[in-house]
Tab-separated table of C-alpha atoms in Angstrom:
chain	number	residue	atom	x	y	z
A	94	MET	CA	0.000	0.000	0.000
A	95	SER	CA	1.457	3.373	-1.031
A	96	LEU	CA	2.077	6.162	1.471
A	97	SER	CA	-0.467	8.435	-0.223
A	98	HIS	CA	-3.113	5.697	-0.058
A	99	LYS	CA	-2.397	5.135	3.638
A	100	GLN	CA	-2.712	8.857	4.299
A	101	LYS	CA	-5.993	8.977	2.408
A	102	THR	CA	-7.362	5.977	4.333
A	103	SER	CA	-6.261	7.494	7.634
A	104	ARG	CA	-7.886	10.810	6.735
A	105	GLN	CA	-11.131	9.034	5.849
A	106	LYS	CA	-11.137	7.275	9.236
A	107	TYR	CA	-10.598	10.568	11.047
A	108	ILE	CA	-13.448	12.165	9.089
A	109	ALA	CA	-15.696	9.149	9.727
A	110	SER	CA	-14.877	9.232	13.451
A	111	ALA	CA	-15.642	12.951	13.574
A	112	ALA	CA	-18.937	12.295	11.761
A	113	LEU	CA	-19.966	9.704	14.354
A	114	ILE	CA	-18.989	11.932	17.262
A	115	TYR	CA	-21.011	14.746	15.705
A	116	GLY	CA	-23.998	12.409	15.379
A	117	ALA	CA	-23.619	11.370	19.010
A	118	LEU	CA	-23.473	15.028	20.025
A	119	CYS	CA	-26.666	15.771	18.091
A	120	TRP	CA	-28.625	12.868	19.573
A	121	GLY	CA	-27.258	13.636	23.008
A	122	ILE	CA	-28.696	17.179	23.038
A	123	ILE	CA	-31.671	17.013	20.652
A	124	TRP	CA	-34.022	16.346	23.563
A	125	TYR	CA	-33.499	19.871	24.888
A	126	PRO	CA	-35.024	21.857	21.976
A	127	TYR	CA	-37.959	19.422	21.994
A	128	ARG	CA	-38.518	20.229	25.659
A	129	LEU	CA	-38.323	23.938	24.873
A	130	LEU	CA	-41.047	23.459	22.280
A	131	ASN	CA	-43.103	21.526	24.817
A	132	GLU	CA	-42.888	24.515	27.170
A	133	THR	CA	-44.407	26.710	24.434
A	134	GLY	CA	-47.452	24.409	24.295
A	135	LEU	CA	-46.447	22.043	21.480
A	136	SER	CA	-46.753	18.366	22.363
A	137	GLY	CA	-44.211	15.762	21.280
A	138	VAL	CA	-46.450	14.633	18.424
A	139	GLN	CA	-46.960	18.203	17.227
A	140	SER	CA	-43.291	19.166	17.402
A	141	SER	CA	-42.318	15.878	15.701
A	142	LEU	CA	-44.739	16.592	12.863
A	143	LEU	CA	-43.269	20.044	12.309
A	144	SER	CA	-39.592	19.170	12.752
A	145	TYR	CA	-39.705	16.096	10.540
A	146	SER	CA	-41.699	17.905	7.866
A	147	LEU	CA	-38.856	20.444	7.772
A	148	ALA	CA	-36.344	17.575	7.643
A	149	LEU	CA	-38.257	16.125	4.692
A	150	LEU	CA	-38.202	19.512	2.974
A	151	LEU	CA	-34.459	19.917	3.531
A	152	GLY	CA	-33.840	16.354	2.340
A	153	THR	CA	-35.912	16.909	-0.797
A	154	MET	CA	-33.955	20.070	-1.598
A	155	LEU	CA	-30.642	18.340	-0.908
A	156	PHE	CA	-31.383	15.196	-2.914
A	157	TRP	CA	-33.547	16.722	-5.636
A	158	PRO	CA	-31.243	15.631	-8.510
A	159	ARG	CA	-31.633	12.026	-7.305
A	160	PHE	CA	-35.181	12.322	-6.011
A	161	LYS	CA	-36.748	10.290	-8.817
A	162	ARG	CA	-34.465	7.343	-8.065
A	163	ILE	CA	-35.027	7.693	-4.302
A	164	SER	CA	-38.811	7.712	-4.721
A	165	HIS	CA	-38.738	4.405	-6.619
A	166	VAL	CA	-38.194	1.969	-3.774
A	167	PRO	CA	-39.767	-1.476	-3.278
A	168	ALA	CA	-42.904	-1.724	-1.188
A	169	SER	CA	-40.983	-3.581	1.525
A	170	ALA	CA	-38.951	-0.420	2.160
A	171	TYR	CA	-42.043	1.276	3.543
A	172	TRP	CA	-42.064	-1.215	6.406
A	173	LEU	CA	-38.698	0.277	7.271
A	174	SER	CA	-40.328	3.706	7.142
A	175	VAL	CA	-43.148	2.700	9.491
A	176	VAL	CA	-40.935	0.959	12.057
A	177	ALA	CA	-38.207	3.613	12.003
A	178	GLY	CA	-40.895	6.289	12.130
A	179	TRP	CA	-42.345	4.859	15.338
A	180	THR	CA	-38.842	4.443	16.783
A	181	ASN	CA	-38.033	8.122	16.376
A	182	LEU	CA	-41.480	9.350	17.422
A	183	ALA	CA	-41.547	7.168	20.544
A	184	TYR	CA	-38.056	8.377	21.442
A	185	VAL	CA	-39.138	12.032	21.220
A	186	LEU	CA	-42.275	11.410	23.281
A	187	ALA	CA	-40.276	9.540	25.930
A	188	ILE	CA	-37.481	12.087	26.147
A	189	ILE	CA	-39.893	14.998	26.683
A	190	ASP	CA	-41.619	13.502	29.724
A	191	GLY	CA	-39.034	11.071	31.099
A	192	GLU	CA	-35.594	11.461	32.657
A	193	VAL	CA	-33.030	11.815	29.880
A	194	MET	CA	-30.531	9.149	30.957
A	195	ARG	CA	-33.215	6.684	31.985
A	196	VAL	CA	-34.868	6.963	28.570
A	197	MET	CA	-31.574	6.677	26.695
A	198	LEU	CA	-30.352	3.670	28.644
A	199	LEU	CA	-33.670	1.871	28.196
A	200	PHE	CA	-33.382	2.663	24.503
A	201	TYR	CA	-29.889	1.140	24.568
A	202	LEU	CA	-31.457	-2.204	25.432
A	203	SER	CA	-31.773	-2.532	21.654
A	204	PRO	CA	-28.901	-5.104	21.414
A	205	LEU	CA	-31.052	-7.471	23.488
A	206	TRP	CA	-33.988	-7.152	21.114
A	207	THR	CA	-31.669	-7.379	18.094
A	208	LEU	CA	-30.263	-10.696	19.322
A	209	LEU	CA	-33.787	-12.039	19.910
A	210	LEU	CA	-35.092	-10.847	16.539
A	211	ALA	CA	-32.019	-12.125	14.702
A	212	ARG	CA	-32.589	-15.526	16.292
A	213	ILE	CA	-36.301	-15.634	15.411
A	214	TRP	CA	-36.275	-13.910	12.043
A	215	LEU	CA	-32.804	-14.530	10.609
A	216	HIS	CA	-32.230	-17.883	12.369
A	217	GLU	CA	-28.834	-16.749	13.608
A	218	PRO	CA	-27.346	-19.081	16.251
A	219	TRP	CA	-26.586	-17.994	19.801
A	220	HIS	CA	-23.248	-18.570	21.471
A	221	ARG	CA	-22.150	-18.065	25.049
A	222	PRO	CA	-21.136	-14.393	24.594
A	223	GLN	CA	-24.579	-13.599	23.162
A	224	LEU	CA	-26.253	-15.356	26.068
A	225	LEU	CA	-24.082	-13.355	28.465
A	226	ALA	CA	-25.092	-10.149	26.659
A	227	ILE	CA	-28.771	-11.099	26.995
A	228	GLY	CA	-28.304	-11.794	30.706
A	229	LEU	CA	-26.538	-8.469	31.292
A	230	SER	CA	-29.241	-6.619	29.349
A	231	LEU	CA	-32.008	-8.217	31.389
A	232	LEU	CA	-30.204	-7.487	34.666
A	233	GLY	CA	-29.665	-3.886	33.610
A	234	ALA	CA	-33.309	-3.544	32.616
A	235	VAL	CA	-34.502	-4.914	35.962
A	236	LEU	CA	-32.231	-2.518	37.891
A	237	MET	CA	-33.197	0.479	35.757
A	238	LEU	CA	-36.926	-0.172	35.785
A	239	THR	CA	-37.404	-1.190	39.391
A	240	ASP	CA	-34.791	1.088	41.005
A	241	GLY	CA	-34.745	-1.408	43.893
A	242	GLN	CA	-38.515	-1.352	44.497
A	243	TRP	CA	-39.405	-4.550	42.565
A	244	VAL	CA	-42.870	-3.354	41.613
A	245	TRP	CA	-44.790	-5.017	38.758
A	246	PRO	CA	-45.155	-3.947	36.037
A	247	TRP	CA	-41.531	-2.807	36.166
A	248	PRO	CA	-41.862	0.141	33.759
A	249	GLN	CA	-43.197	2.823	36.078
A	250	SER	CA	-44.326	5.433	33.549
A	251	THR	CA	-45.461	6.005	29.992
A	252	SER	CA	-41.997	7.326	29.125
A	253	ASP	CA	-40.499	3.981	30.234
A	254	TRP	CA	-42.820	2.048	27.927
A	255	LEU	CA	-42.121	4.456	25.060
A	256	ALA	CA	-38.357	4.175	25.556
A	257	LEU	CA	-38.574	0.384	25.575
A	258	SER	CA	-40.741	0.360	22.450
A	259	ALA	CA	-38.315	2.738	20.734
A	260	GLY	CA	-35.470	0.325	21.502
A	261	VAL	CA	-37.478	-2.594	20.096
A	262	GLY	CA	-38.290	-0.517	17.026
A	263	PHE	CA	-34.630	0.391	16.561
A	264	SER	CA	-33.659	-3.285	16.711
A	265	LEU	CA	-36.379	-4.212	14.244
A	266	THR	CA	-35.157	-1.396	11.992
A	267	ASN	CA	-31.645	-2.878	12.083
A	268	VAL	CA	-32.946	-6.307	11.132
A	269	ILE	CA	-35.077	-4.913	8.301
A	270	THR	CA	-32.084	-2.901	7.073
A	271	ARG	CA	-30.179	-6.150	6.560
A	272	PHE	CA	-32.723	-6.963	3.856
A	273	SER	CA	-32.499	-3.451	2.387
A	274	THR	CA	-28.837	-3.209	1.435
A	275	HIS	CA	-29.878	-1.914	-1.989
A	276	LEU	CA	-31.207	1.315	-0.456
A	277	THR	CA	-28.960	4.358	-0.567
A	278	ILE	CA	-28.196	6.539	2.447
A	279	ALA	CA	-30.424	9.254	0.987
A	280	ALA	CA	-33.333	6.822	0.524
A	281	LYS	CA	-33.009	5.473	4.077
A	282	GLY	CA	-32.948	8.974	5.532
A	283	MET	CA	-35.985	10.096	3.555
A	284	LEU	CA	-37.914	6.944	4.499
A	285	VAL	CA	-37.239	7.518	8.208
A	286	TRP	CA	-38.272	11.180	8.080
A	287	LEU	CA	-41.356	10.298	6.038
A	288	GLY	CA	-42.335	7.646	8.582
A	289	VAL	CA	-42.184	10.041	11.536
A	290	PHE	CA	-44.073	12.716	9.600
A	291	ALA	CA	-46.848	10.339	8.513
A	292	LEU	CA	-47.317	8.748	11.946
A	293	SER	CA	-47.321	12.138	13.684
A	294	LEU	CA	-49.895	13.442	11.221
A	295	LEU	CA	-52.182	10.437	11.698
A	296	ILE	CA	-51.954	10.621	15.503
A	297	LEU	CA	-52.593	14.368	15.512
A	298	LEU	CA	-55.630	14.051	13.256
A	299	TRP	CA	-56.952	11.230	15.453
A	300	GLN	CA	-56.437	13.269	18.632
A	301	ALA	CA	-57.616	16.708	17.532
A	302	GLY	CA	-58.822	16.525	13.936
A	303	THR	CA	-58.166	19.288	11.442
A	304	ALA	CA	-58.485	21.914	14.177
A	305	GLY	CA	-55.393	20.481	15.835
A	306	LEU	CA	-53.519	20.626	12.542
A	307	VAL	CA	-54.484	24.268	12.067
A	308	PHE	CA	-53.256	25.066	15.591
A	309	VAL	CA	-49.920	23.387	14.910
A	310	MET	CA	-49.378	25.260	11.670
A	311	ALA	CA	-50.260	28.534	13.331
A	312	SER	CA	-47.879	27.834	16.212
A	313	ALA	CA	-45.011	27.243	13.798
A	314	THR	CA	-45.246	30.834	12.546
A	315	ALA	CA	-43.950	32.195	15.867
A	316	PRO	CA	-40.305	33.228	15.240
A	317	GLU	CA	-38.825	31.487	18.289
A	318	VAL	CA	-40.754	28.287	17.541
A	319	PHE	CA	-39.719	28.235	13.887
A	320	ILE	CA	-36.045	28.846	14.730
A	321	THR	CA	-36.091	25.968	17.236
A	322	LEU	CA	-37.803	23.681	14.723
A	323	PHE	CA	-35.291	24.613	12.028
A	324	ILE	CA	-32.380	23.850	14.369
A	325	ILE	CA	-33.898	20.428	15.152
A	326	ALA	CA	-34.386	19.730	11.431
A	327	LEU	CA	-30.764	20.635	10.700
A	328	LEU	CA	-29.601	18.341	13.504
A	329	LEU	CA	-31.797	15.497	12.228
A	330	VAL	CA	-30.649	15.752	8.612
A	331	SER	CA	-26.963	16.292	9.312
A	332	ALA	CA	-26.759	13.631	12.042
A	333	THR	CA	-28.582	11.022	9.941
A	334	LEU	CA	-26.365	11.510	6.905
A	335	LEU	CA	-23.064	11.820	8.774
A	336	VAL	CA	-23.729	8.781	10.950
A	337	GLN	CA	-24.619	6.737	7.861
A	338	TYR	CA	-21.349	7.872	6.295
A	339	GLY	CA	-19.375	7.070	9.428
A	340	VAL	CA	-20.644	3.514	9.836
A	341	THR	CA	-19.723	2.709	6.233
A	342	GLN	CA	-16.102	3.824	6.690
A	343	ILE	CA	-14.956	2.257	9.960
A	344	PRO	CA	-15.498	-1.127	11.703
A	345	ALA	CA	-18.818	-1.621	13.489
A	346	ILE	CA	-17.317	-2.060	16.954
A	347	GLN	CA	-15.292	1.157	16.664
A	348	ALA	CA	-18.354	3.004	15.368
A	349	SER	CA	-20.454	1.727	18.274
A	350	VAL	CA	-17.873	2.804	20.834
A	351	LEU	CA	-17.736	6.291	19.333
A	352	PHE	CA	-21.505	6.566	19.127
A	353	MET	CA	-21.890	5.601	22.771
A	354	SER	CA	-20.337	8.979	23.556
A	355	GLU	CA	-23.944	10.113	23.057
A	356	LEU	CA	-24.601	8.921	26.591
A	357	ILE	CA	-21.767	11.056	27.982
A	358	VAL	CA	-23.069	14.107	26.139
A	359	ALA	CA	-26.618	13.404	27.309
A	360	ALA	CA	-25.539	12.905	30.927
A	361	ILE	CA	-23.665	16.219	30.999
A	362	ALA	CA	-26.475	18.059	29.211
A	363	ALA	CA	-29.156	16.543	31.462
A	364	TYR	CA	-27.215	17.551	34.580
A	365	PHE	CA	-26.617	21.165	33.552
A	366	LEU	CA	-29.751	21.869	31.491
A	367	ALA	CA	-32.384	19.812	33.316
A	368	HIS	CA	-30.694	19.253	36.704
A	369	GLU	CA	-31.306	15.503	36.410
A	370	THR	CA	-29.265	12.866	38.237
A	371	MET	CA	-29.403	9.078	38.493
A	372	SER	CA	-29.596	6.841	41.553
A	373	ILE	CA	-26.830	4.329	42.335
A	374	ILE	CA	-29.085	1.427	41.303
A	375	GLU	CA	-29.947	3.125	38.005
A	376	MET	CA	-26.244	3.715	37.357
A	377	ALA	CA	-25.533	0.032	38.009
A	378	GLY	CA	-28.296	-0.944	35.598
A	379	GLY	CA	-26.933	1.459	33.004
A	380	CYS	CA	-23.452	-0.070	33.306
A	381	CYS	CA	-24.935	-3.541	32.718
A	382	ILE	CA	-26.779	-2.319	29.621
A	383	LEU	CA	-23.650	-0.638	28.229
A	384	ALA	CA	-21.554	-3.738	28.898
A	385	ALA	CA	-24.141	-5.899	27.126
A	386	GLY	CA	-24.174	-3.533	24.165
A	387	MET	CA	-20.391	-3.574	23.851
A	388	LEU	CA	-20.292	-7.374	24.161
A	389	SER	CA	-22.980	-7.963	21.530
A	390	VAL	CA	-21.292	-5.575	19.083
A	391	SER	CA	-17.830	-7.098	19.596
A	392	VAL	CA	-19.209	-10.605	19.107
A	393	GLY	CA	-21.026	-9.522	15.941
A	394	GLU	CA	-17.824	-7.935	14.619
A	395	SER	CA	-15.692	-11.019	15.309
A	396	GLY	CA	-18.370	-13.288	13.784
């Protein structure tokens, strides 16, 4: 390998690492502008509808030269849109009402669900490391959800259930993506944003009808609301595209380690912006979940 080629490869890895860290930074702080919107009177469904509609608009403008090719996707790809749409919507709803780190760590149970789905759907075998990862995930979930009180059902709030469902949805999205390798990064991004937009619209119309939609559109005209929505849309579009670029350039285990810096960013932001802290038992559960995630990723990489 020539020196120039090595330098180019090294530069690509640095850029990919920076892209993943940027994505982690975005997802670690994106909860805060959503909470600001909630304080103005916009619910999670309403703010999701507006922010993801802006993301769709930005994506359409960005990918317009390739839009015809993006729009021609197989019908199975829309299952990806629906599942990923619920994943992102449930995450937003959970993060508005729940404690930031609790929601994120419950979401990070996704390796557990991925292992289970891969076993059921893809018929992938389990080995001892996977079983250990499942055990650690379950222990972490029990510690996080009960916080030492051992009350059934263990999820104590709607935000807990939403965070868990978002993690399941994320795992299902990963499994579906394995069957969608033909989709481009642009197509995947647009399908996700379309899914959140469509689900938010349906839920809003079901909850409040057209009057609710009129209220949301009117609320978006307020300068401070529009600026916040535009910032969220920029974060969504840039993070989605840069993370997709990053994971295609560096090994999966390295990408996962870098992306877990999201939790560090979220913990710092939650402490200073929302004055949220975790109990010792919740911290122990979080450590179990992180260990399980690292183990499942490392096993998948070596396999």
